[in-house]
Coordinates of C-alpha atoms and ligand atoms in Angstrom, one line a residue:
M18 CA 0.0 0.0 0.0
G19 CA 1.6 3.3 -1.0
T20 CA 1.4 5.7 1.9
V21 CA 2.9 8.7 3.5
S22 CA 2.8 10.4 6.8
A23 CA 0.2 13.2 7.1
Q24 CA 1.8 14.8 10.1
T25 CA 2.5 18.5 9.8
S26 CA 3.4 21.0 12.5
R27 CA 0.6 23.3 13.6
S28 CA 0.5 26.7 15.1
P29 CA -0.8 26.7 18.6
L30 CA -4.5 27.3 19.2
T31 CA -5.5 30.7 20.6
A32 CA -7.0 30.9 24.0
P33 CA -10.6 29.9 24.8
G34 CA -12.9 32.8 24.4
T35 CA -11.1 34.0 21.3
T36 CA -13.3 34.6 18.3
V37 CA -11.1 33.2 15.5
H38 CA -13.5 33.9 12.7
P39 CA -16.0 36.7 12.3
A40 CA -19.6 36.2 11.1
D41 CA -20.4 36.7 7.4
A42 CA -21.8 40.1 6.5
P43 CA -25.5 40.0 5.9
G44 CA -26.4 39.1 2.3
A45 CA -23.3 37.0 1.7
P46 CA -23.5 35.1 -1.6
W47 CA -25.0 31.6 -1.7
W48 CA -21.7 29.7 -1.9
H49 CA -20.3 31.1 1.3
D50 CA -22.1 28.5 3.4
A51 CA -23.4 26.1 0.7
V52 CA -23.4 22.3 1.3
I53 CA -22.6 20.7 -2.0
Y54 CA -23.1 16.9 -2.7
Q55 CA -20.8 15.1 -5.0
V56 CA -22.4 12.7 -7.4
Y57 CA -20.0 10.3 -9.1
P58 CA -22.1 9.6 -12.2
R59 CA -20.9 6.1 -12.8
S60 CA -22.1 5.0 -9.3
W61 CA -25.1 6.9 -8.3
A62 CA -28.1 5.6 -10.2
D63 CA -28.3 3.5 -13.4
A64 CA -31.5 4.1 -15.4
D65 CA -30.8 1.8 -18.4
G66 CA -29.5 -1.2 -16.5
D67 CA -26.1 -1.5 -18.2
G68 CA -24.4 -1.5 -14.8
I69 CA -23.1 2.1 -15.1
G70 CA -24.8 5.1 -13.6
D71 CA -26.2 7.6 -16.0
L72 CA -27.7 11.1 -16.3
P73 CA -31.4 9.9 -16.5
G74 CA -30.7 7.8 -13.4
I75 CA -29.3 10.9 -11.6
T76 CA -32.3 13.0 -12.6
A77 CA -34.8 10.5 -11.3
R78 CA -33.0 10.4 -7.9
L79 CA -32.5 14.1 -7.4
P80 CA -35.4 14.3 -4.9
H81 CA -33.1 12.4 -2.5
L82 CA -30.9 15.5 -2.5
R83 CA -33.7 17.9 -1.9
D84 CA -34.9 15.7 1.0
L85 CA -31.3 15.5 2.4
G86 CA -31.2 19.3 2.4
V87 CA -28.1 20.2 0.4
D88 CA -27.8 23.3 -1.7
A89 CA -26.1 22.0 -4.8
V90 CA -24.8 18.9 -6.6
W91 CA -21.4 18.6 -8.2
L92 CA -21.2 15.9 -10.9
S93 CA -17.8 14.3 -11.7
P94 CA -17.1 14.2 -15.4
F95 CA -19.8 12.9 -17.8
Y96 CA -18.1 14.0 -21.0
V97 CA -17.2 11.9 -24.0
S98 CA -14.2 9.8 -22.9
P99 CA -12.5 6.5 -23.5
M100 CA -12.8 6.2 -19.6
N101 CA -9.2 5.3 -18.9
D102 CA -9.5 7.5 -15.8
A103 CA -13.2 7.2 -15.2
G104 CA -13.9 10.2 -17.4
Y105 CA -11.1 12.5 -16.2
D106 CA -9.7 11.8 -19.6
V107 CA -12.0 14.0 -21.8
A108 CA -12.2 13.6 -25.5
D109 CA -14.9 16.1 -26.1
Y110 CA -15.7 18.8 -23.5
R111 CA -19.0 19.8 -25.2
D112 CA -20.8 16.5 -25.3
I113 CA -21.9 13.7 -23.0
D114 CA -20.5 10.2 -23.2
P115 CA -23.1 7.8 -24.6
L116 CA -22.6 5.7 -21.5
F117 CA -24.1 8.5 -19.5
G118 CA -26.7 9.8 -22.0
S119 CA -27.0 12.9 -24.2
L120 CA -26.9 16.7 -24.0
E121 CA -30.7 16.6 -23.8
D122 CA -30.3 14.4 -20.7
A123 CA -28.0 17.0 -19.3
D124 CA -30.5 19.7 -20.0
R125 CA -33.2 17.7 -18.3
L126 CA -31.0 17.1 -15.3
L127 CA -30.2 20.8 -15.0
A128 CA -33.9 21.8 -15.3
T129 CA -35.0 19.2 -12.8
A130 CA -32.4 20.2 -10.3
H131 CA -33.2 23.9 -10.6
D132 CA -36.9 23.1 -10.1
L133 CA -36.0 21.3 -6.9
G134 CA -34.0 24.3 -5.7
L135 CA -30.6 22.6 -6.3
K136 CA -27.7 24.3 -8.1
V137 CA -25.5 22.2 -10.3
L138 CA -21.7 22.2 -10.6
V139 CA -19.9 20.3 -13.3
D140 CA -16.3 19.1 -13.4
L141 CA -13.8 20.9 -15.6
V142 CA -10.6 19.1 -16.5
P143 CA -8.2 21.7 -17.8
N144 CA -4.8 20.2 -17.0
H145 CA -5.0 17.4 -19.7
T146 CA -7.2 16.0 -22.4
S147 CA -7.7 12.5 -23.4
S148 CA -5.3 11.2 -26.0
E149 CA -8.4 10.7 -28.1
H150 CA -9.2 14.4 -28.1
A151 CA -9.2 15.8 -31.7
W152 CA -6.3 18.2 -30.6
F153 CA -4.0 15.3 -29.5
R154 CA -4.7 13.3 -32.7
A155 CA -3.9 16.4 -34.7
A156 CA -0.7 16.9 -32.7
L157 CA 0.5 13.4 -33.4
A158 CA -0.3 13.8 -37.1
A159 CA 1.3 17.2 -37.5
G160 CA 4.8 16.5 -36.2
P161 CA 7.5 18.3 -34.3
G162 CA 7.5 22.1 -34.2
S163 CA 3.9 22.4 -35.4
P164 CA 1.2 24.6 -33.9
E165 CA -0.8 21.4 -33.2
R166 CA 2.0 20.0 -31.0
D167 CA 2.4 23.3 -29.2
R168 CA -1.0 22.8 -27.5
Y169 CA 0.6 20.0 -25.5
V170 CA 4.0 19.6 -23.8
F171 CA 6.1 17.8 -26.5
R172 CA 9.9 17.8 -26.1
D173 CA 12.8 16.0 -27.7
G174 CA 14.2 13.2 -25.6
R175 CA 17.6 13.3 -23.8
G176 CA 20.5 11.1 -24.5
P177 CA 22.3 10.4 -27.8
N178 CA 19.3 9.1 -29.6
G179 CA 16.7 11.1 -27.7
D180 CA 15.6 7.8 -26.1
E181 CA 15.6 9.2 -22.5
P182 CA 12.6 11.2 -21.4
P183 CA 13.1 15.0 -21.3
N184 CA 13.2 15.0 -17.5
N185 CA 12.7 12.7 -14.6
W186 CA 9.1 13.5 -13.7
P187 CA 7.0 10.4 -12.8
S188 CA 3.3 10.0 -13.3
V189 CA 1.0 10.4 -10.3
F190 CA -0.4 7.0 -11.2
G191 CA 2.9 5.3 -11.3
G192 CA 5.6 4.9 -14.1
K193 CA 7.1 7.6 -16.1
G194 CA 5.4 11.0 -16.7
W195 CA 6.5 11.0 -20.4
T196 CA 5.8 8.8 -23.4
R197 CA 7.6 8.7 -26.7
V198 CA 5.6 8.9 -29.9
T199 CA 6.3 7.3 -33.2
E200 CA 6.4 10.0 -35.9
A201 CA 4.4 9.7 -39.2
D202 CA 7.5 8.2 -41.0
G203 CA 7.7 5.4 -38.5
T204 CA 10.8 6.7 -36.6
P205 CA 10.9 7.1 -32.8
G206 CA 9.9 10.7 -32.1
Q207 CA 9.3 13.3 -29.5
W208 CA 8.0 12.7 -26.0
Y209 CA 4.9 14.2 -24.5
L210 CA 4.2 14.9 -20.8
H211 CA 1.4 13.2 -18.9
I212 CA 1.4 13.9 -15.2
F213 CA -1.5 11.3 -15.0
D214 CA -2.2 8.4 -17.2
V215 CA -0.4 7.9 -20.5
T216 CA -3.8 8.7 -22.2
Q217 CA -4.0 12.0 -20.4
P218 CA -1.5 14.4 -22.2
D219 CA -0.9 17.6 -20.3
L220 CA -2.0 20.8 -22.1
N221 CA 0.4 23.6 -22.7
W222 CA -1.0 26.6 -20.8
Q223 CA 1.5 29.0 -22.3
N224 CA -0.4 28.6 -25.6
P225 CA -3.1 31.3 -26.0
E226 CA -5.3 28.9 -28.0
V227 CA -5.5 26.6 -25.0
R228 CA -6.6 29.5 -22.8
E229 CA -9.2 30.6 -25.3
E230 CA -10.6 27.1 -25.7
L231 CA -11.1 26.4 -22.0
E232 CA -12.8 29.8 -21.6
S233 CA -15.1 28.9 -24.5
I234 CA -15.9 25.6 -22.7
L235 CA -16.7 27.5 -19.5
R236 CA -19.2 29.7 -21.5
F237 CA -20.7 26.6 -23.2
W238 CA -21.7 25.1 -19.9
C239 CA -22.7 28.5 -18.3
D240 CA -24.9 29.1 -21.3
R241 CA -26.5 25.7 -20.7
G242 CA -27.3 26.8 -17.1
V243 CA -24.7 25.3 -14.8
D244 CA -24.0 27.2 -11.6
G245 CA -20.3 26.5 -11.4
F246 CA -17.3 24.2 -11.9
R247 CA -15.1 22.0 -9.8
V248 CA -11.7 22.5 -11.3
D249 CA -9.6 19.4 -11.6
V250 CA -6.0 19.6 -10.6
A251 CA -6.3 23.3 -10.4
H252 CA -2.7 23.7 -9.1
G253 CA -1.2 21.8 -12.0
L254 CA -1.8 23.7 -15.2
V255 CA 1.4 25.8 -15.3
K256 CA 4.7 24.0 -15.1
E257 CA 8.0 25.6 -14.0
E258 CA 9.9 27.1 -17.0
G259 CA 12.5 24.7 -18.3
L260 CA 10.8 21.7 -16.8
P261 CA 13.6 21.0 -14.3
D262 CA 14.2 17.5 -12.8
W263 CA 12.5 16.9 -9.5
H264 CA 13.5 14.5 -6.7
G265 CA 10.5 15.0 -4.4
A266 CA 7.0 13.6 -4.1
V267 CA 4.4 14.0 -6.8
G268 CA 1.6 11.9 -5.2
L269 CA -1.8 13.7 -5.1
Y270 CA -4.0 11.4 -3.1
D271 CA -1.3 10.3 -0.7
E272 CA 1.0 7.9 -2.6
V273 CA 4.5 8.9 -3.0
L274 CA 5.7 8.1 -6.4
T275 CA 9.2 8.7 -7.7
E276 CA 10.7 7.8 -11.0
D277 CA 11.5 4.5 -9.5
G278 CA 7.9 3.8 -8.8
P279 CA 5.8 3.9 -5.6
Q280 CA 7.5 4.0 -2.2
D281 CA 6.1 3.5 1.2
G282 CA 6.8 6.8 3.0
A283 CA 9.8 8.5 1.5
D284 CA 13.4 9.4 1.9
A285 CA 13.4 12.0 4.7
D286 CA 15.9 14.2 2.9
A287 CA 14.3 14.0 -0.5
V288 CA 10.7 14.3 0.6
P289 CA 10.6 16.1 3.9
D290 CA 6.9 16.6 4.0
A291 CA 5.8 13.9 1.8
D292 CA 2.1 14.1 1.7
G293 CA 1.7 15.4 -1.8
P294 CA 2.6 18.4 -3.8
V295 CA 4.3 20.3 -0.9
L296 CA 6.6 23.1 -0.5
D297 CA 10.2 21.9 -0.2
H298 CA 11.1 22.3 3.5
T299 CA 14.3 24.0 2.6
G300 CA 12.3 26.8 1.1
T301 CA 14.1 26.3 -2.2
G302 CA 11.0 25.9 -4.2
R303 CA 7.9 24.0 -5.0
A304 CA 7.6 20.9 -7.1
P305 CA 8.0 22.2 -10.7
M306 CA 4.7 20.6 -11.8
W307 CA 2.5 22.0 -9.0
D308 CA 1.3 25.4 -7.6
Q309 CA 3.3 27.6 -9.9
D310 CA 2.5 31.3 -9.5
G311 CA 1.4 31.5 -13.1
V312 CA -1.8 29.6 -12.5
H313 CA -3.4 32.5 -10.8
E314 CA -3.5 34.6 -13.9
I315 CA -5.7 31.9 -15.5
Y316 CA -8.2 31.9 -12.7
R317 CA -8.4 35.7 -12.7
S318 CA -9.4 35.5 -16.3
W319 CA -11.9 32.7 -15.7
R320 CA -13.5 34.8 -12.9
T321 CA -14.2 37.6 -15.3
V322 CA -15.9 35.1 -17.6
L323 CA -18.1 33.8 -14.7
D324 CA -18.8 37.3 -13.3
S325 CA -20.1 38.3 -16.7
Y326 CA -23.1 36.1 -16.1
G327 CA -24.2 38.3 -13.2
E328 CA -26.0 37.1 -10.1
P329 CA -26.4 34.7 -8.5
D330 CA -22.7 33.9 -8.7
R331 CA -21.5 31.0 -10.8
I332 CA -18.6 29.5 -9.0
L333 CA -15.2 27.9 -9.3
C334 CA -14.0 25.4 -6.7
A335 CA -10.3 24.4 -6.8
E336 CA -9.1 20.9 -6.4
A337 CA -5.7 21.9 -5.4
W338 CA -3.5 19.7 -3.2
V339 CA -1.4 22.7 -2.0
K340 CA 0.4 23.4 1.2
P341 CA 0.7 25.4 3.3
E342 CA -2.8 26.9 3.9
E343 CA -1.5 30.3 3.0
R344 CA -0.6 29.1 -0.5
L345 CA -4.0 27.5 -0.9
A346 CA -5.7 30.7 0.1
L347 CA -4.1 32.4 -2.9
Y348 CA -6.5 30.5 -5.1
V349 CA -9.5 32.1 -3.4
R350 CA -8.5 35.7 -3.5
P351 CA -11.4 38.0 -4.4
D352 CA -10.7 38.0 -8.1
E353 CA -9.9 34.3 -8.5
M354 CA -11.8 31.2 -7.5
H355 CA -14.7 31.1 -5.0
Q356 CA -13.8 27.9 -3.1
A357 CA -10.9 25.5 -2.7
F358 CA -11.3 22.1 -1.0
N359 CA -9.7 22.1 2.5
F360 CA -7.8 18.8 2.1
D361 CA -5.7 19.6 5.2
F362 CA -9.0 19.1 7.2
L363 CA -9.6 15.8 5.4
E364 CA -6.1 14.6 6.1
T365 CA -6.2 15.4 9.8
P366 CA -6.2 12.4 12.1
W367 CA -8.9 11.9 14.7
H368 CA -7.3 14.0 17.3
A369 CA -8.9 17.0 19.0
G370 CA -5.8 19.1 19.2
E371 CA -4.9 18.6 15.5
L372 CA -8.5 19.1 14.4
A373 CA -8.8 22.4 16.4
A374 CA -5.5 23.6 15.0
V375 CA -6.4 22.9 11.4
I376 CA -9.8 24.5 11.8
E377 CA -8.3 27.6 13.3
S378 CA -5.4 27.9 10.8
S379 CA -7.5 27.4 7.8
L380 CA -10.1 29.9 8.9
R381 CA -7.4 32.4 9.5
S382 CA -5.6 31.9 6.3
N383 CA -8.9 32.2 4.3
D384 CA -10.1 35.2 6.4
A385 CA -6.9 36.9 5.4
V386 CA -8.1 36.9 1.8
G387 CA -11.8 37.4 2.6
A388 CA -12.9 33.9 1.5
P389 CA -14.9 31.2 3.3
T390 CA -13.3 27.8 4.0
T391 CA -14.6 24.7 2.2
W392 CA -14.7 21.6 4.4
V393 CA -14.6 18.1 3.0
L394 CA -14.1 14.6 4.5
S395 CA -14.6 12.3 1.6
N396 CA -14.5 12.2 -2.2
H397 CA -13.9 9.8 -5.1
D398 CA -10.1 9.9 -4.6
V399 CA -9.7 9.0 -0.9
V400 CA -10.7 6.2 1.4
R401 CA -14.2 6.9 2.7
H402 CA -14.1 8.6 6.1
A403 CA -16.2 5.9 7.7
S404 CA -13.4 3.5 7.0
R405 CA -10.4 5.9 7.2
L406 CA -11.4 6.9 10.8
G407 CA -11.6 3.2 11.7
L408 CA -7.9 2.7 11.0
P409 CA -5.1 3.5 13.6
Q410 CA -4.8 7.3 13.6
D411 CA -1.1 7.4 14.1
G412 CA -0.4 5.8 10.8
P413 CA -0.3 7.0 7.3
R414 CA -3.5 7.6 5.2
P415 CA -3.7 4.8 2.7
N416 CA -4.6 5.0 -1.0
G417 CA -7.1 2.2 -1.0
I418 CA -7.4 -0.8 1.3
A419 CA -7.1 -4.4 0.0
A420 CA -8.4 -7.6 1.5
D421 CA -4.9 -8.5 2.8
D422 CA -4.3 -5.1 4.4
P423 CA -5.2 -4.4 8.0
Q424 CA -8.9 -3.9 8.0
P425 CA -10.6 -0.8 9.5
D426 CA -12.8 -1.2 12.6
A427 CA -16.1 -0.6 10.9
E428 CA -18.1 0.3 14.1
L429 CA -15.5 2.7 15.4
G430 CA -15.0 4.2 12.0
L431 CA -18.7 4.9 11.5
R432 CA -19.1 6.4 15.0
R433 CA -16.2 8.7 14.4
A434 CA -17.4 9.5 10.9
R435 CA -20.7 10.6 12.2
A436 CA -19.0 12.7 14.8
A437 CA -16.6 14.2 12.3
T438 CA -19.5 15.2 10.0
A439 CA -21.3 16.8 12.9
L440 CA -18.2 18.7 13.8
M441 CA -17.7 19.8 10.1
L442 CA -21.3 20.8 9.5
G443 CA -21.4 23.1 12.5
L444 CA -18.4 25.1 11.1
P445 CA -18.6 28.3 9.2
G446 CA -18.0 28.2 5.5
G447 CA -19.1 25.7 2.8
A448 CA -18.9 21.9 2.8
Y449 CA -18.8 19.1 0.3
L450 CA -20.4 15.7 0.9
Y451 CA -19.5 12.6 -1.1
Q452 CA -22.3 10.4 -2.3
G453 CA -23.1 7.6 0.2
E454 CA -21.5 9.2 3.2
E455 CA -25.0 10.2 4.3
L456 CA -25.6 6.4 4.6
G457 CA -22.4 5.9 6.5
L458 CA -21.0 3.7 3.7
P459 CA -17.7 2.2 4.3
E460 CA -15.0 1.7 1.7
H461 CA -15.1 -1.6 -0.1
T462 CA -12.0 -3.1 1.5
T463 CA -12.2 -6.6 0.2
M464 CA -12.8 -6.0 -3.5
P465 CA -11.2 -8.7 -5.8
H466 CA -8.3 -7.3 -7.7
D467 CA -9.5 -8.6 -11.0
V468 CA -12.4 -6.1 -11.0
R469 CA -10.3 -3.0 -10.2
Q470 CA -10.3 -0.2 -12.7
D471 CA -8.3 2.6 -11.2
P472 CA -5.2 3.2 -13.4
T473 CA -3.2 3.6 -10.2
F474 CA -3.7 -0.1 -9.4
H475 CA -2.6 -1.2 -12.9
H476 CA 0.3 1.2 -13.3
T477 CA 1.8 0.3 -9.9
K478 CA 1.3 -3.4 -10.6
G479 CA -1.1 -3.6 -7.7
E480 CA 1.3 -2.1 -5.2
V481 CA -1.0 0.9 -4.7
V482 CA -4.5 -0.4 -4.4
G483 CA -6.1 2.9 -5.6
R484 CA -9.5 4.4 -5.4
D485 CA -12.1 1.8 -6.6
G486 CA -13.1 1.0 -3.0
C487 CA -14.8 4.4 -2.6
R488 CA -16.4 4.4 -6.0
V489 CA -18.8 1.5 -5.5
P490 CA -22.4 2.0 -6.7
M491 CA -25.0 3.3 -4.2
P492 CA -27.4 1.0 -2.4
W493 CA -30.9 2.5 -2.6
T494 CA -32.9 -0.5 -1.6
A495 CA -31.9 -3.5 0.6
D496 CA -33.4 -5.9 -1.9
G497 CA -33.5 -6.1 -5.7
P498 CA -30.9 -6.1 -8.4
S499 CA -27.7 -4.1 -7.6
L500 CA -29.4 -2.9 -4.4
G501 CA -31.6 -0.5 -6.3
F502 CA -28.7 1.1 -8.2
G503 CA -30.4 0.0 -11.4
P504 CA -32.4 -2.7 -13.1
G505 CA -29.2 -4.7 -14.0
D506 CA -27.7 -7.3 -11.8
H507 CA -24.1 -6.4 -12.6
P508 CA -22.9 -3.0 -11.4
W509 CA -19.6 -2.0 -12.8
L510 CA -18.0 -2.5 -9.4
P511 CA -19.4 -5.1 -7.0
Q512 CA -21.1 -3.8 -3.8
P513 CA -19.9 -5.3 -0.5
E514 CA -22.3 -7.3 1.6
A515 CA -22.5 -4.5 4.2
Y516 CA -24.2 -2.2 1.8
A517 CA -27.7 -3.9 1.9
A518 CA -28.3 -3.0 5.5
L519 CA -27.2 0.6 4.8
A520 CA -29.5 1.1 1.8
V521 CA -31.5 4.3 1.7
D522 CA -34.8 2.5 2.2
R523 CA -33.4 0.9 5.4
Q524 CA -32.5 4.2 6.9
E525 CA -35.3 6.6 5.8
G526 CA -37.5 7.6 8.7
V527 CA -35.4 5.4 11.1
E528 CA -34.5 7.4 14.2
G529 CA -30.7 7.4 14.8
S530 CA -29.9 6.2 11.3
T531 CA -27.0 8.0 9.6
L532 CA -29.3 9.3 6.9
E533 CA -31.6 10.9 9.4
L534 CA -28.6 12.3 11.3
Y535 CA -27.4 14.0 8.1
R536 CA -30.9 15.4 7.4
T537 CA -31.2 16.8 10.9
L538 CA -27.7 18.3 10.8
L539 CA -28.4 19.9 7.4
R540 CA -31.8 21.3 8.5
L541 CA -30.5 22.7 11.7
R542 CA -27.4 24.2 10.0
R543 CA -29.7 26.0 7.6
E544 CA -32.3 27.1 10.2
L545 CA -29.6 28.3 12.6
G546 CA -27.4 29.9 10.0
L547 CA -24.4 28.1 11.3
G548 CA -22.5 28.4 8.0
G549 CA -22.4 32.1 8.2
N550 CA -21.7 32.4 12.0
A551 CA -18.7 33.6 13.9
L552 CA -16.6 30.9 15.6
T553 CA -15.3 31.2 19.1
W554 CA -13.3 28.6 21.0
D555 CA -15.0 27.4 24.1
D556 CA -13.1 26.6 27.2
L557 CA -14.1 23.0 27.0
T558 CA -11.5 22.6 24.3
D559 CA -8.8 20.6 25.8
G560 CA -7.0 17.4 25.3
D561 CA -9.6 15.1 23.7
V562 CA -12.2 17.8 23.1
V563 CA -12.8 20.3 20.3
A564 CA -15.5 22.8 21.4
Y565 CA -16.6 25.9 19.6
R566 CA -19.4 28.3 19.8
S567 CA -21.1 29.2 16.6
G568 CA -22.7 32.6 16.8
E569 CA -22.9 34.9 19.8
G570 CA -25.0 35.5 22.9
A571 CA -28.1 33.5 23.7
D572 CA -28.4 32.3 20.1
A573 CA -24.9 30.7 20.2
V574 CA -24.8 26.9 19.5
L575 CA -22.1 25.0 21.3
V576 CA -20.5 22.2 19.2
V577 CA -18.5 19.7 21.2
T578 CA -16.6 16.7 19.8
N579 CA -15.0 14.1 22.0
T580 CA -12.2 12.3 20.2
G581 CA -11.0 10.5 23.3
E582 CA -11.8 7.1 24.8
A583 CA -13.6 8.3 27.9
P584 CA -16.8 10.3 28.3
V585 CA -16.4 14.0 29.1
P586 CA -18.7 16.3 31.1
L587 CA -21.1 18.5 29.1
P588 CA -22.5 21.8 30.3
D589 CA -26.2 22.2 30.9
G590 CA -28.2 23.0 27.9
E591 CA -30.7 21.8 25.3
V592 CA -29.3 19.1 23.0
L593 CA -30.2 20.0 19.4
V594 CA -28.6 17.0 17.8
A595 CA -26.0 14.4 18.7
S596 CA -24.0 12.1 16.4
G597 CA -24.6 9.1 18.6
P598 CA -26.6 8.1 21.7
L599 CA -26.1 10.2 24.8
E600 CA -26.8 7.6 27.4
H601 CA -26.0 9.7 30.5
P602 CA -27.3 13.2 30.5
G603 CA -24.5 15.7 31.1
T604 CA -21.8 13.6 29.5
L605 CA -20.5 13.2 26.0
P606 CA -19.4 9.6 25.1
A607 CA -16.3 8.8 23.2
D608 CA -16.2 9.6 19.5
T609 CA -19.4 11.7 19.6
T610 CA -20.3 15.2 18.7
V611 CA -23.2 17.2 20.1
W612 CA -24.7 20.5 19.1
L613 CA -26.3 22.1 22.1
R614 CA -27.8 25.4 23.2
P615 CA -26.2 26.0 26.6
T616 CA -28.2 27.3 29.5
A617 CA -27.0 30.8 30.2
R618 CA -23.8 30.6 32.3
Ligands
NOJ6 C1 -8.3 14.6 -9.8 C2 -9.5 13.7 -9.9 O1 -10.3 13.9 -8.8 C3 -9.0 12.3 -10.1 O2 -10.0 11.4 -9.9 C4 -8.3 12.2 -11.4 O3 -7.7 10.9 -11.5 C5 -7.2 13.2 -11.5 N1 -7.6 14.5 -11.0 C6 -6.7 13.4 -12.9 O4 -7.7 14.1 -13.7
MG7 MG1 -26.5 3.1 -17.3

């Protein structure tokens, strides 16, 4: 299992009673406190029964999201694609892959969502296209030095016959980051850069045509009515000039890959802070493929495109695995993107002190640029938090779990996951939920290797298990073919046994179920305006307890999370919601979060 340590040093918490984040000004835009639900189209609902989720399936299931109480839905890519990276390899940005439906299906989805009061974000993949994109085919045909090649990153190889790659960059998915092409006359030719799969050539963002094309794609989808974009690999578009060799980490989701392949952990000297695309600890520079200053100009330009559509705001959300928080905050300056996923929060182990520290430091670094923070615990690239939090918390965060790996403690993981979500949804700012977390779904940790589809698994020859375990189709009903995912019996990835008991129809209306907990949290969060409130540390914060007050005076809501093993005392007050049973009044059990309205002290 490819892994790294997620430990980073944290600045100390300020004293209890300190308001670390001010309330939003009245009339803040919708996205400041929006809760956005990620649908992974392959795995949410399959209308035609081919085993792969599709747009008509999604449309039919949208009432689930209205009932859940989220503000918007983000759809992972549904564009025409050979599906070598589950659609993150786009061959045509202006059309829907037949697997998922048609443009008319997309229009119907948008209209239905809007009728239900849900906004819709789509995924934009600007770092690379598919090798089946018309541009890449033209680049191959046109030859070295052509304008067609200049849309991508083609270079001559090193070494006497040009048979060494232009630099030593590896691919995030394992193996080399360059592939050599055969020229039209049959001779070995230039190399092209692919930071991801060999079928995902990186675009050249120095080329004005690339910039124009992506802006035109933004307009295409805005004109169709989308409310925003999640921007894939937002920190990767611009590469350091000269493409210098790099000896550090390039892993995005946690694996550390070098030109020699995946490593467990990393050489302390080469990769001092080896949890992704990080600043070199010596301060000598960032990885040359990540977080280059030049990317910001692109997002300033995109912001003017989106702003030209007027109100309500259409938004951009950065998927940027960038450290430290101050660097990430640069992506959400007032004239750039609106949101950026807070992956530091996602990566924080189940430890009160570390959670409090990351909450405070990320609020502060975003406040410094006037942007809300965007919390997230799960997505289609990481082990689901109901399983992640059931693993030992002093260890590395794995990229996938295989049957012969140490298995998570499912019960502990779910209890902590519910507590973590209740902690998150009380916080000011926006939040993203990943499909199925509202059911408490665990990762599929015993999936047979022969059904795995993540390129990571294949390129690392199984050494890094990869992300299939979090991408398994949703269970809607405890009975029936594919647990209600669709009329077919064979979903594209098998569902683990545990999913039947967690199906939507088993949880709906059931007191204490994870689904009802999410509904209650989302309803209260909205009614009480928690997403726009000030945050003040409460003096209960100590050791195993994170405790903050959301809002001020008699209206304040106290959110308390116990990450320890023993119960802790709670102040008097009215319990609004708790992530698990509170068996003894006045005490908060281990691994539980409560929202309460304290009796005036
Ligand atoms: C990030 C996406 O979330 C991931 O699923 C994908 O593999 C890479 N970007 C490459 O597009
Ligand atoms: Mg289908």
